[in-house]
PDB file of C-alpha atoms in Angstrom:
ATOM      1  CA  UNK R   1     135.595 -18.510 -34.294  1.00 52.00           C
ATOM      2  CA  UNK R   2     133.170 -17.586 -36.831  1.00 51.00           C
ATOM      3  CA  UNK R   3     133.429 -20.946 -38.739  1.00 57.00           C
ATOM      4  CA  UNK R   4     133.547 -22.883 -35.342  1.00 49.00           C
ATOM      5  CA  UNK R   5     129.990 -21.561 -34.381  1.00 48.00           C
ATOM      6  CA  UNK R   6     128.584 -21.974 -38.172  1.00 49.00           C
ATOM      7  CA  UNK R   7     129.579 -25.553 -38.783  1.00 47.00           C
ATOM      8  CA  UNK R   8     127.638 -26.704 -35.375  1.00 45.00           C
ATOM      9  CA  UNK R   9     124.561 -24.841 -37.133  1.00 44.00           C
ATOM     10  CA  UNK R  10     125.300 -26.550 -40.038  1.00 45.00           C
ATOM     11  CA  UNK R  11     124.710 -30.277 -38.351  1.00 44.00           C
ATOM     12  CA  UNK R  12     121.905 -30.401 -40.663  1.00 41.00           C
ATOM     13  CA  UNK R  13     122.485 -28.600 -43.550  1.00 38.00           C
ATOM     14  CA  UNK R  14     120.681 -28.623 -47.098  1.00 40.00           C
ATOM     15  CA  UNK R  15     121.771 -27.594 -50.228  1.00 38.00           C
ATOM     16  CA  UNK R  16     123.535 -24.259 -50.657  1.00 40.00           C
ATOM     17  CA  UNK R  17     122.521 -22.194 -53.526  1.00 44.00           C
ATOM     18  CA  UNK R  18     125.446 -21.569 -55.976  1.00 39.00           C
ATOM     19  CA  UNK R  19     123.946 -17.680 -56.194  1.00 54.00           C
ATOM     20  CA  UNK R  20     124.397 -17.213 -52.789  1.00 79.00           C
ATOM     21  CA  UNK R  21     128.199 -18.544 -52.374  1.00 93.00           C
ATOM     22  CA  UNK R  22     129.620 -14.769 -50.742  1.00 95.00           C
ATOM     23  CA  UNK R  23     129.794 -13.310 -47.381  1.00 97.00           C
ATOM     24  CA  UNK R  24     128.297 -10.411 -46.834  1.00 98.00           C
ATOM     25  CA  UNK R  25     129.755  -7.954 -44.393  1.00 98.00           C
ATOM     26  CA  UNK R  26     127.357  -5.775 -42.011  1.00 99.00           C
ATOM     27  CA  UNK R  27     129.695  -2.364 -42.194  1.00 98.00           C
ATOM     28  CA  UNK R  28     127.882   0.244 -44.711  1.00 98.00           C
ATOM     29  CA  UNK R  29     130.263   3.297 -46.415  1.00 98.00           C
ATOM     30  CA  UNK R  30     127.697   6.365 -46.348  1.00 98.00           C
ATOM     31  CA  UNK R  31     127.557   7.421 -49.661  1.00 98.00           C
ATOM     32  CA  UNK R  32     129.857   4.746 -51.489  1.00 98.00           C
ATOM     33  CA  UNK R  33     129.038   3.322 -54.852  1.00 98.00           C
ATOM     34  CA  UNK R  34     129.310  -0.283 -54.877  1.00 98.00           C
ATOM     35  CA  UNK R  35     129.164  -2.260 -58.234  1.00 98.00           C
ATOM     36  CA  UNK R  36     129.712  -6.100 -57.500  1.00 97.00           C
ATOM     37  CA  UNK R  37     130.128  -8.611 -59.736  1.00 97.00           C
ATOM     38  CA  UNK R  38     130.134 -12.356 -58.341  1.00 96.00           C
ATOM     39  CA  UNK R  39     130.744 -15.984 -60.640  1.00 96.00           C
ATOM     40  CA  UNK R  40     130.419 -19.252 -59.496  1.00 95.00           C
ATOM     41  CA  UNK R  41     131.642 -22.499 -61.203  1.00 93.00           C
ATOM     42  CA  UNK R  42     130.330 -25.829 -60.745  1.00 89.00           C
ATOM     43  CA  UNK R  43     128.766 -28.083 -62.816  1.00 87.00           C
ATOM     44  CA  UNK R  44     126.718 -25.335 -63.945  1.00 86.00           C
ATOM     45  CA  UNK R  45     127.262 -21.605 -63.213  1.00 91.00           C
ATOM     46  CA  UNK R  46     126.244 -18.463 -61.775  1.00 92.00           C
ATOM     47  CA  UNK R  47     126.802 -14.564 -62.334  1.00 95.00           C
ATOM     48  CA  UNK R  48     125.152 -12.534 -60.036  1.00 95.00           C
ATOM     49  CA  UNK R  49     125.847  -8.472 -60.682  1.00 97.00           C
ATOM     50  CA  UNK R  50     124.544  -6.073 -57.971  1.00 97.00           C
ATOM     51  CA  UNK R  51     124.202  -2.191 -57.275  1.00 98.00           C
ATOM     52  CA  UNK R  52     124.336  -0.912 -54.199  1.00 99.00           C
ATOM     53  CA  UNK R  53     124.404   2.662 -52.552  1.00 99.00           C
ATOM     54  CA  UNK R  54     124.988   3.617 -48.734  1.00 98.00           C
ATOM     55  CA  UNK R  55     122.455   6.054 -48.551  1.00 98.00           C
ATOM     56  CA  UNK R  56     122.922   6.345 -44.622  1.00 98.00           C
ATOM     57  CA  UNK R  57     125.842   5.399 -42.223  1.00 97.00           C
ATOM     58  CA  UNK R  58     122.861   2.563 -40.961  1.00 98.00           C
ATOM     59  CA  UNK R  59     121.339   1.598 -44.338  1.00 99.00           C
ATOM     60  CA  UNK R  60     121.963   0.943 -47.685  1.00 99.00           C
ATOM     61  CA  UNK R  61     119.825  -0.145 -50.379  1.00 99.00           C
ATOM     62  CA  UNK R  62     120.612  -2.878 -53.144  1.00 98.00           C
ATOM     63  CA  UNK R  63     119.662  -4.343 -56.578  1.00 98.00           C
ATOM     64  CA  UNK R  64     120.555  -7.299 -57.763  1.00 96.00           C
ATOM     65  CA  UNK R  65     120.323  -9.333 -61.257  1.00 96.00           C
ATOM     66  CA  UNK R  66     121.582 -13.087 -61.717  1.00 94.00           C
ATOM     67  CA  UNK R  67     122.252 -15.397 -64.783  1.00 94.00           C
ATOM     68  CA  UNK R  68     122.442 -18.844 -64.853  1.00 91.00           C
ATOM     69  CA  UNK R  69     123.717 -21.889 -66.739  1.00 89.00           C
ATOM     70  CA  UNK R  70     122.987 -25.750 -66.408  1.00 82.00           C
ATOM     71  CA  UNK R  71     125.769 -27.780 -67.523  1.00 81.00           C
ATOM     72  CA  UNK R  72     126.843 -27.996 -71.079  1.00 78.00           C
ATOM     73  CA  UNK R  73     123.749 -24.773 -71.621  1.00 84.00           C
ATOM     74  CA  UNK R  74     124.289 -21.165 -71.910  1.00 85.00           C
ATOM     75  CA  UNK R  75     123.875 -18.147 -69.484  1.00 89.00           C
ATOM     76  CA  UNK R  76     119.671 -17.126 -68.977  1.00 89.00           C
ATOM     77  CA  UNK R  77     117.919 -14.743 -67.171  1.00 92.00           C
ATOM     78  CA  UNK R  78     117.370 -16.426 -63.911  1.00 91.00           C
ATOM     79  CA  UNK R  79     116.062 -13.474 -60.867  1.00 93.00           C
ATOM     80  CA  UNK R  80     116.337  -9.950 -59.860  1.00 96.00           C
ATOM     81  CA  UNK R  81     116.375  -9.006 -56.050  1.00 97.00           C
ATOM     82  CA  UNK R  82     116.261  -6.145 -53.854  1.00 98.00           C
ATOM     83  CA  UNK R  83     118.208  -5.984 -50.884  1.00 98.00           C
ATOM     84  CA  UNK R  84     118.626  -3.894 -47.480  1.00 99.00           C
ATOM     85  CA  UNK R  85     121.441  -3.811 -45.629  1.00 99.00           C
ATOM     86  CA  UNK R  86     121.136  -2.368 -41.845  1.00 99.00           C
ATOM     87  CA  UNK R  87     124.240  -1.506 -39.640  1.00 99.00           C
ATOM     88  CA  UNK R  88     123.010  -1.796 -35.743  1.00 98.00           C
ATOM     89  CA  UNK R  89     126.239  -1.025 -33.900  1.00 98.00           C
ATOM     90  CA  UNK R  90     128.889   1.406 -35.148  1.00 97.00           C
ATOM     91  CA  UNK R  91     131.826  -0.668 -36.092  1.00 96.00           C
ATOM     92  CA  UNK R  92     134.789  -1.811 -33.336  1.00 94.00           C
ATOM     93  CA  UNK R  93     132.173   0.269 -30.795  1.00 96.00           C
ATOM     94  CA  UNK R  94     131.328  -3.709 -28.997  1.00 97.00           C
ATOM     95  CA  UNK R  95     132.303  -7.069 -28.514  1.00 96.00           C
ATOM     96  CA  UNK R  96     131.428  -7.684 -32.372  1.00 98.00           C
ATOM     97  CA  UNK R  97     129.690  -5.323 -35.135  1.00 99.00           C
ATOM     98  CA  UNK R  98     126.205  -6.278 -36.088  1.00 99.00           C
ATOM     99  CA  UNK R  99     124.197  -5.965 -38.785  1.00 99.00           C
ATOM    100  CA  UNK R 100     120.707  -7.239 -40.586  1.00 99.00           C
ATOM    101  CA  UNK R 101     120.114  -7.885 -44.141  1.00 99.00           C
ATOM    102  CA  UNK R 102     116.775  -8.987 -45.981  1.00 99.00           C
ATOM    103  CA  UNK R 103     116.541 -10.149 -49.612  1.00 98.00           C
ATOM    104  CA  UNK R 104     113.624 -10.539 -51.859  1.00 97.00           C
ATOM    105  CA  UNK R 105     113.866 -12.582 -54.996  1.00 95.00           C
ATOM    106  CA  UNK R 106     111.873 -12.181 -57.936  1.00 92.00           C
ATOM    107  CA  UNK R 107     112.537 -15.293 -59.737  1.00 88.00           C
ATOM    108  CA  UNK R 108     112.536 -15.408 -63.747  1.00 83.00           C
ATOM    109  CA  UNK R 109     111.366 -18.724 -64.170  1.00 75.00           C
ATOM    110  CA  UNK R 110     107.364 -19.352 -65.084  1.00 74.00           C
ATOM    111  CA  UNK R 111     106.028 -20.839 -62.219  1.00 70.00           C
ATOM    112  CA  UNK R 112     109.001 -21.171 -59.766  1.00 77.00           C
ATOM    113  CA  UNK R 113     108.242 -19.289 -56.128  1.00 81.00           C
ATOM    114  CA  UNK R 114     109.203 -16.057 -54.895  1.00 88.00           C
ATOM    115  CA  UNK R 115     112.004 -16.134 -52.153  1.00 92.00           C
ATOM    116  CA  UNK R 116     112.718 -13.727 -48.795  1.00 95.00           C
ATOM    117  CA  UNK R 117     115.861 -14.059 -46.803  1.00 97.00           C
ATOM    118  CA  UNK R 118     116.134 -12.227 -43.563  1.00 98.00           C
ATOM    119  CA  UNK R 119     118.713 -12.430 -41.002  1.00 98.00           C
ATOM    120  CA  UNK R 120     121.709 -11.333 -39.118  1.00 99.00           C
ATOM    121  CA  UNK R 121     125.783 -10.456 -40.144  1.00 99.00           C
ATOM    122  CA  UNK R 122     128.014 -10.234 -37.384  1.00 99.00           C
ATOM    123  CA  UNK R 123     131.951  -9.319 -37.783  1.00 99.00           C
ATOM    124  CA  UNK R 124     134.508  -9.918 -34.796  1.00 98.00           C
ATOM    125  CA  UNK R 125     137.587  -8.376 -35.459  1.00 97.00           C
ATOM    126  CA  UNK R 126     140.836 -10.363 -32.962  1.00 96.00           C
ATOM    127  CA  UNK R 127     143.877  -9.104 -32.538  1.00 93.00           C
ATOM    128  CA  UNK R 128     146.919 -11.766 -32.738  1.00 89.00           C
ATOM    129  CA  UNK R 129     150.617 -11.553 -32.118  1.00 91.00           C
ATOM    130  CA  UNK R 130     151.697  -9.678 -34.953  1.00 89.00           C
ATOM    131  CA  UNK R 131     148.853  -9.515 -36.977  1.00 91.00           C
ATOM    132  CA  UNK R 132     144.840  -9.750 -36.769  1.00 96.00           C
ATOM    133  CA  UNK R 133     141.814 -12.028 -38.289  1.00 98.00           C
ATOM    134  CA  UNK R 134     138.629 -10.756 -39.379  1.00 98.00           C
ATOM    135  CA  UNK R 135     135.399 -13.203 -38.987  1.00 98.00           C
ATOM    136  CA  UNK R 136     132.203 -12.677 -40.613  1.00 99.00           C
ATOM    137  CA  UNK R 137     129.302 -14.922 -40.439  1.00 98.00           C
ATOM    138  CA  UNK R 138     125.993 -14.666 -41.486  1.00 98.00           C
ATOM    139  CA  UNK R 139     122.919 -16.346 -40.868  1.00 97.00           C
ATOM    140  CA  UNK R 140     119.654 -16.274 -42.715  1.00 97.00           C
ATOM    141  CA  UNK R 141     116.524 -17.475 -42.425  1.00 95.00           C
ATOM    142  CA  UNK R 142     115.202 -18.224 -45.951  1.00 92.00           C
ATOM    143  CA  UNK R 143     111.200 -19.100 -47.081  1.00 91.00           C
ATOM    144  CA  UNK R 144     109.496 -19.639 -50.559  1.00 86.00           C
ATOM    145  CA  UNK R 145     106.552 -17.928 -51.260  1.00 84.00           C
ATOM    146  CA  UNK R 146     103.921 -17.726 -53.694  1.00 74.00           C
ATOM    147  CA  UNK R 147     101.505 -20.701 -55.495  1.00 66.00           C
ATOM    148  CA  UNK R 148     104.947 -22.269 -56.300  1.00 63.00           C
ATOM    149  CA  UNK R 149     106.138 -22.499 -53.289  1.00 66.00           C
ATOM    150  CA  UNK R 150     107.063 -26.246 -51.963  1.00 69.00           C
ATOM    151  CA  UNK R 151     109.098 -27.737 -49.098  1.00 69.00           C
ATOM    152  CA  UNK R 152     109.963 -25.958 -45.539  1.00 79.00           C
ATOM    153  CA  UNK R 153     112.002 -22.995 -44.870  1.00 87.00           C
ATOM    154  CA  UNK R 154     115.731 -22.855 -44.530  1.00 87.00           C
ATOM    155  CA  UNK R 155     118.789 -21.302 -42.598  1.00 89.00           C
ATOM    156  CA  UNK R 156     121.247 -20.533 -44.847  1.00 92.00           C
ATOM    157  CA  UNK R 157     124.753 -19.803 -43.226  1.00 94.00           C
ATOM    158  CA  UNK R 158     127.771 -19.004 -44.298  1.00 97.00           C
ATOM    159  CA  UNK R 159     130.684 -17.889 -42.662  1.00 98.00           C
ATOM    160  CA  UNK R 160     134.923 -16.466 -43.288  1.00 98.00           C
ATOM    161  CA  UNK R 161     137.804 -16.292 -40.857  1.00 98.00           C
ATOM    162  CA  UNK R 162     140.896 -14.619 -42.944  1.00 98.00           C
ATOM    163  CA  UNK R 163     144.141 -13.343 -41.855  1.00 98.00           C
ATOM    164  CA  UNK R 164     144.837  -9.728 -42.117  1.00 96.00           C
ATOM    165  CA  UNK R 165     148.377 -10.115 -43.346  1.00 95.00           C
ATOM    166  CA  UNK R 166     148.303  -7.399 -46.493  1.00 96.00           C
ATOM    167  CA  UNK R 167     145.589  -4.984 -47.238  1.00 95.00           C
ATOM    168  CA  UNK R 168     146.110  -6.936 -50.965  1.00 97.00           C
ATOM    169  CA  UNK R 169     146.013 -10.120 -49.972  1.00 97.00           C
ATOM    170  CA  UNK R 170     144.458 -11.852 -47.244  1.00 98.00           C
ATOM    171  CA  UNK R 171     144.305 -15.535 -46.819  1.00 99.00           C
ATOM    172  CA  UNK R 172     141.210 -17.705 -44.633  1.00 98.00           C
ATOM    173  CA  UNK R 173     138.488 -20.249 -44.786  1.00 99.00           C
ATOM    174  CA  UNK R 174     135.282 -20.066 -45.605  1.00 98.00           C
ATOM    175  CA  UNK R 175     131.706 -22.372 -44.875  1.00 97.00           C
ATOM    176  CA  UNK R 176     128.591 -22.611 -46.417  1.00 95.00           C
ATOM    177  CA  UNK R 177     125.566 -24.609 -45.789  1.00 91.00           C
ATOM    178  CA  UNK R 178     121.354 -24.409 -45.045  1.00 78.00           C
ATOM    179  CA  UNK R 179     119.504 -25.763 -41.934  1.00 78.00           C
ATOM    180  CA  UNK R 180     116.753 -27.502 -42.552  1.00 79.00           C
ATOM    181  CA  UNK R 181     113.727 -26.157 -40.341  1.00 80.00           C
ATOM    182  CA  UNK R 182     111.174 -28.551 -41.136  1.00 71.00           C
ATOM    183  CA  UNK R 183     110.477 -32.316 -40.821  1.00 68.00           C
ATOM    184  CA  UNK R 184     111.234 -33.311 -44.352  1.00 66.00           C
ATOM    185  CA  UNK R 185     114.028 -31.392 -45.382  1.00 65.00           C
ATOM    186  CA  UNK R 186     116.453 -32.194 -47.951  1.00 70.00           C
ATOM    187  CA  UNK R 187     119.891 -34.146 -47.719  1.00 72.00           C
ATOM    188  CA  UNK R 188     122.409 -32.729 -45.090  1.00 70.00           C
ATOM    189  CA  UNK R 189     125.627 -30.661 -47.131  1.00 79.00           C
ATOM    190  CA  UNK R 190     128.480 -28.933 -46.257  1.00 88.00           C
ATOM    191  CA  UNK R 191     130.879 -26.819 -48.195  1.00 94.00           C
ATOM    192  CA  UNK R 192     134.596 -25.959 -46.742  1.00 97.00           C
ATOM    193  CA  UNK R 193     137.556 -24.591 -48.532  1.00 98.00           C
ATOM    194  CA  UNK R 194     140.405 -22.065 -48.866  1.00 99.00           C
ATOM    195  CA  UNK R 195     139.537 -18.234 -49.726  1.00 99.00           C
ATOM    196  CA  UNK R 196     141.487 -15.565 -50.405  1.00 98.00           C
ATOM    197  CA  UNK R 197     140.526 -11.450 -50.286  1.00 98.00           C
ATOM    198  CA  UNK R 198     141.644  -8.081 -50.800  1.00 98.00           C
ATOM    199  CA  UNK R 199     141.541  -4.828 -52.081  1.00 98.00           C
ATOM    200  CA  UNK R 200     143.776  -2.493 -54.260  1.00 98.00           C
ATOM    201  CA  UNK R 201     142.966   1.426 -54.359  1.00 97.00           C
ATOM    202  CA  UNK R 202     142.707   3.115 -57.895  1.00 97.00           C
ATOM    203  CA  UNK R 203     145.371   5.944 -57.425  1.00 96.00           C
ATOM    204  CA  UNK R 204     147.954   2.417 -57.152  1.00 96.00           C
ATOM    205  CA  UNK R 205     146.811   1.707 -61.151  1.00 94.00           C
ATOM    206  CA  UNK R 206     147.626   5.342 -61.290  1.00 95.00           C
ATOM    207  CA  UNK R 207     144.168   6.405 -61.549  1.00 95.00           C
ATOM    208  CA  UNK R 208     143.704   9.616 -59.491  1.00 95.00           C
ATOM    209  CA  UNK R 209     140.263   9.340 -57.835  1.00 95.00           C
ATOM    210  CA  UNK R 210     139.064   7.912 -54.500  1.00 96.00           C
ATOM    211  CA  UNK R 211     137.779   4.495 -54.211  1.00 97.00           C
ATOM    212  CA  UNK R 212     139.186   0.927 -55.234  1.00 98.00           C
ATOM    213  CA  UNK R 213     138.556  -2.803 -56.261  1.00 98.00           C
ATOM    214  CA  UNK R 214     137.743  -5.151 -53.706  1.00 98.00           C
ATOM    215  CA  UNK R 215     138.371  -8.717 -54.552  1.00 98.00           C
ATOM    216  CA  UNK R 216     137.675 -12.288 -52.923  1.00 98.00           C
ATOM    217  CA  UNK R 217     137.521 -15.880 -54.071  1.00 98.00           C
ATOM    218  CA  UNK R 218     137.112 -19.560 -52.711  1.00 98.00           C
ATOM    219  CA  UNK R 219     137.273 -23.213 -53.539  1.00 98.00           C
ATOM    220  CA  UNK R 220     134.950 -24.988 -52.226  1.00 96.00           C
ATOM    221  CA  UNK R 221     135.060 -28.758 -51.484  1.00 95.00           C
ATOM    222  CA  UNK R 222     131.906 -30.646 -51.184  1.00 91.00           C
ATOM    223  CA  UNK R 223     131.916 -32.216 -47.178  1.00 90.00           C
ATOM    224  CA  UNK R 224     128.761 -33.815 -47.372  1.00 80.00           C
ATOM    225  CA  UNK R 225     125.035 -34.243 -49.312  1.00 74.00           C
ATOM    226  CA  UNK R 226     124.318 -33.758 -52.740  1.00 71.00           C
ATOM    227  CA  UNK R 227     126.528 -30.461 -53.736  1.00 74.00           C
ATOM    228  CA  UNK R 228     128.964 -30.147 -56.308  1.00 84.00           C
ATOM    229  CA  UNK R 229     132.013 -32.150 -55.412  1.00 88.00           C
ATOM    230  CA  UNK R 230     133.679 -28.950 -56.151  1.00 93.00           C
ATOM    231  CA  UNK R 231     133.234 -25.504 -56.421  1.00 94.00           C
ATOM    232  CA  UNK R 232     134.846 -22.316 -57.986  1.00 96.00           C
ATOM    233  CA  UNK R 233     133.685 -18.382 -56.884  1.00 97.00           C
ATOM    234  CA  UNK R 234     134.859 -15.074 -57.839  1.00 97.00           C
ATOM    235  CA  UNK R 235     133.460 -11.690 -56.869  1.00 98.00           C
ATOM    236  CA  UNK R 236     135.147  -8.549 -57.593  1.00 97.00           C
ATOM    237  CA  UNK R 237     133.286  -5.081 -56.586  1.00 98.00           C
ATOM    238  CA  UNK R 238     134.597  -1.534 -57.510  1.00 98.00           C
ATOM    239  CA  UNK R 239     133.372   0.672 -54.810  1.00 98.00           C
ATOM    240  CA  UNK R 240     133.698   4.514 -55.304  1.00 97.00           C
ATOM    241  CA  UNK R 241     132.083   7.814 -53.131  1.00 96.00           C
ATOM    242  CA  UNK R 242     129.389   9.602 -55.200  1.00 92.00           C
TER     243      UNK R 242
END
């Protein structure tokens, strides 16, 4: 469903940014801890760790700081972001739960632009014989600023569909891409490939305290453009109350 709708977005898609290879879900914990820690592998690579707090049941604030690597070069300071997430509708309430997020990017790099990203995550929830799948997409519109600032501004989508087999282990799909929204965008590109998710509470390592670690990975398979022909991520998030 989710991946259906995404992949006619992405007709025209541009390159995806290897820091931005995760799906972001538009349900907020009040007053949950989250620590996140995502990697992506490519020819170079990205970690990207984040903070985040739900200081409301609607809204919860985020910090984010990313390293980077070209190929065959080490990890370097690359950005730090702040982030809002916004729940809309309370969750299995309508049709599908809603939610807005807006990032912006202080980049580390003399010279290089500023970045904002604003734009909507939706999650549909379907009940199938047996079992259920859980679809997330989310769609951002994405604009350099600053004296740096070149080329037109972006859509950058991305989207899962995973089965909810085990609360430890569920298999799906998952897109990425960027619209172009201009009339000289870059290349077209499309990423597709098998992810997996899932968490594990810490009383089942014996640990006896409230919370958990969520997990979720994919490999990603170049479709089209200029992207890595593949593509490795990793993100693993320990999420606690405070």
């Amino acid at each position: 469903m989710a991946l259906a709708a995404i992949a006619f977005i992405g007709g025209c898609a541009v390159r995806a940014e290897a820091e931005d290879l995760k799906i972001r879900s538009p349900i907020i914990e009040a007053g949950e801890v989250e620590f996140e820690n995502n990697f992506v592998f490519g020819r170079g690579k990205t970690t990207v760790h984040e903070l985040e707090y739900g200081l409301t049941s609607w809204f919860k604030p985020g910090i984010e700081l990313e390293l980077a690597a070209d190929p065959g070069q080490g990890l370097h300071y690359d950005a730090t972001a702040l982030e809002g997430f916004f729940q809309l509708t309370p969750q299995g309430k309508y049709w599908a739960d809603l939610g807005i997020f807006a990032e912006y990017e202080q980049t580390g790099r003399t010279g290089d632009p500023r970045s904002l990203k604003i734009g909507p995550m939706i999650q549909k929830e379907v009940q199938l014989p047996g079992l259920s799948m859980l679809s997330t997409a989310n769609v951002f519109l994405t604009k350099d600023m600053g004296a740096g600032s070149v080329g037109t501004p972006g859509l950058f989508v991305a989207a899962q569909s995973r089965l909810r087999l085990d609360p430890h282990f569920e298999p799906g799909v998952e897109y990425y891409g960027i619209v172009s929204l201009g009339e000289h965008g870059e290349e077209p590109q499309h990423r597709l490939g098998p992810a997996i998710a899932g968490r594990i509470g810490f009383r089942e390592f014996g640990i006896d305290a409230p919370g958990g670690i969520k997990y979720d990975a994919a490999y990603l398979r170049r479709i089209s453009g200029a992207a890595d022909p593949s593509t490795f991520r990793f993100r693993f998030e320990l999420e606690f109350p405070l």
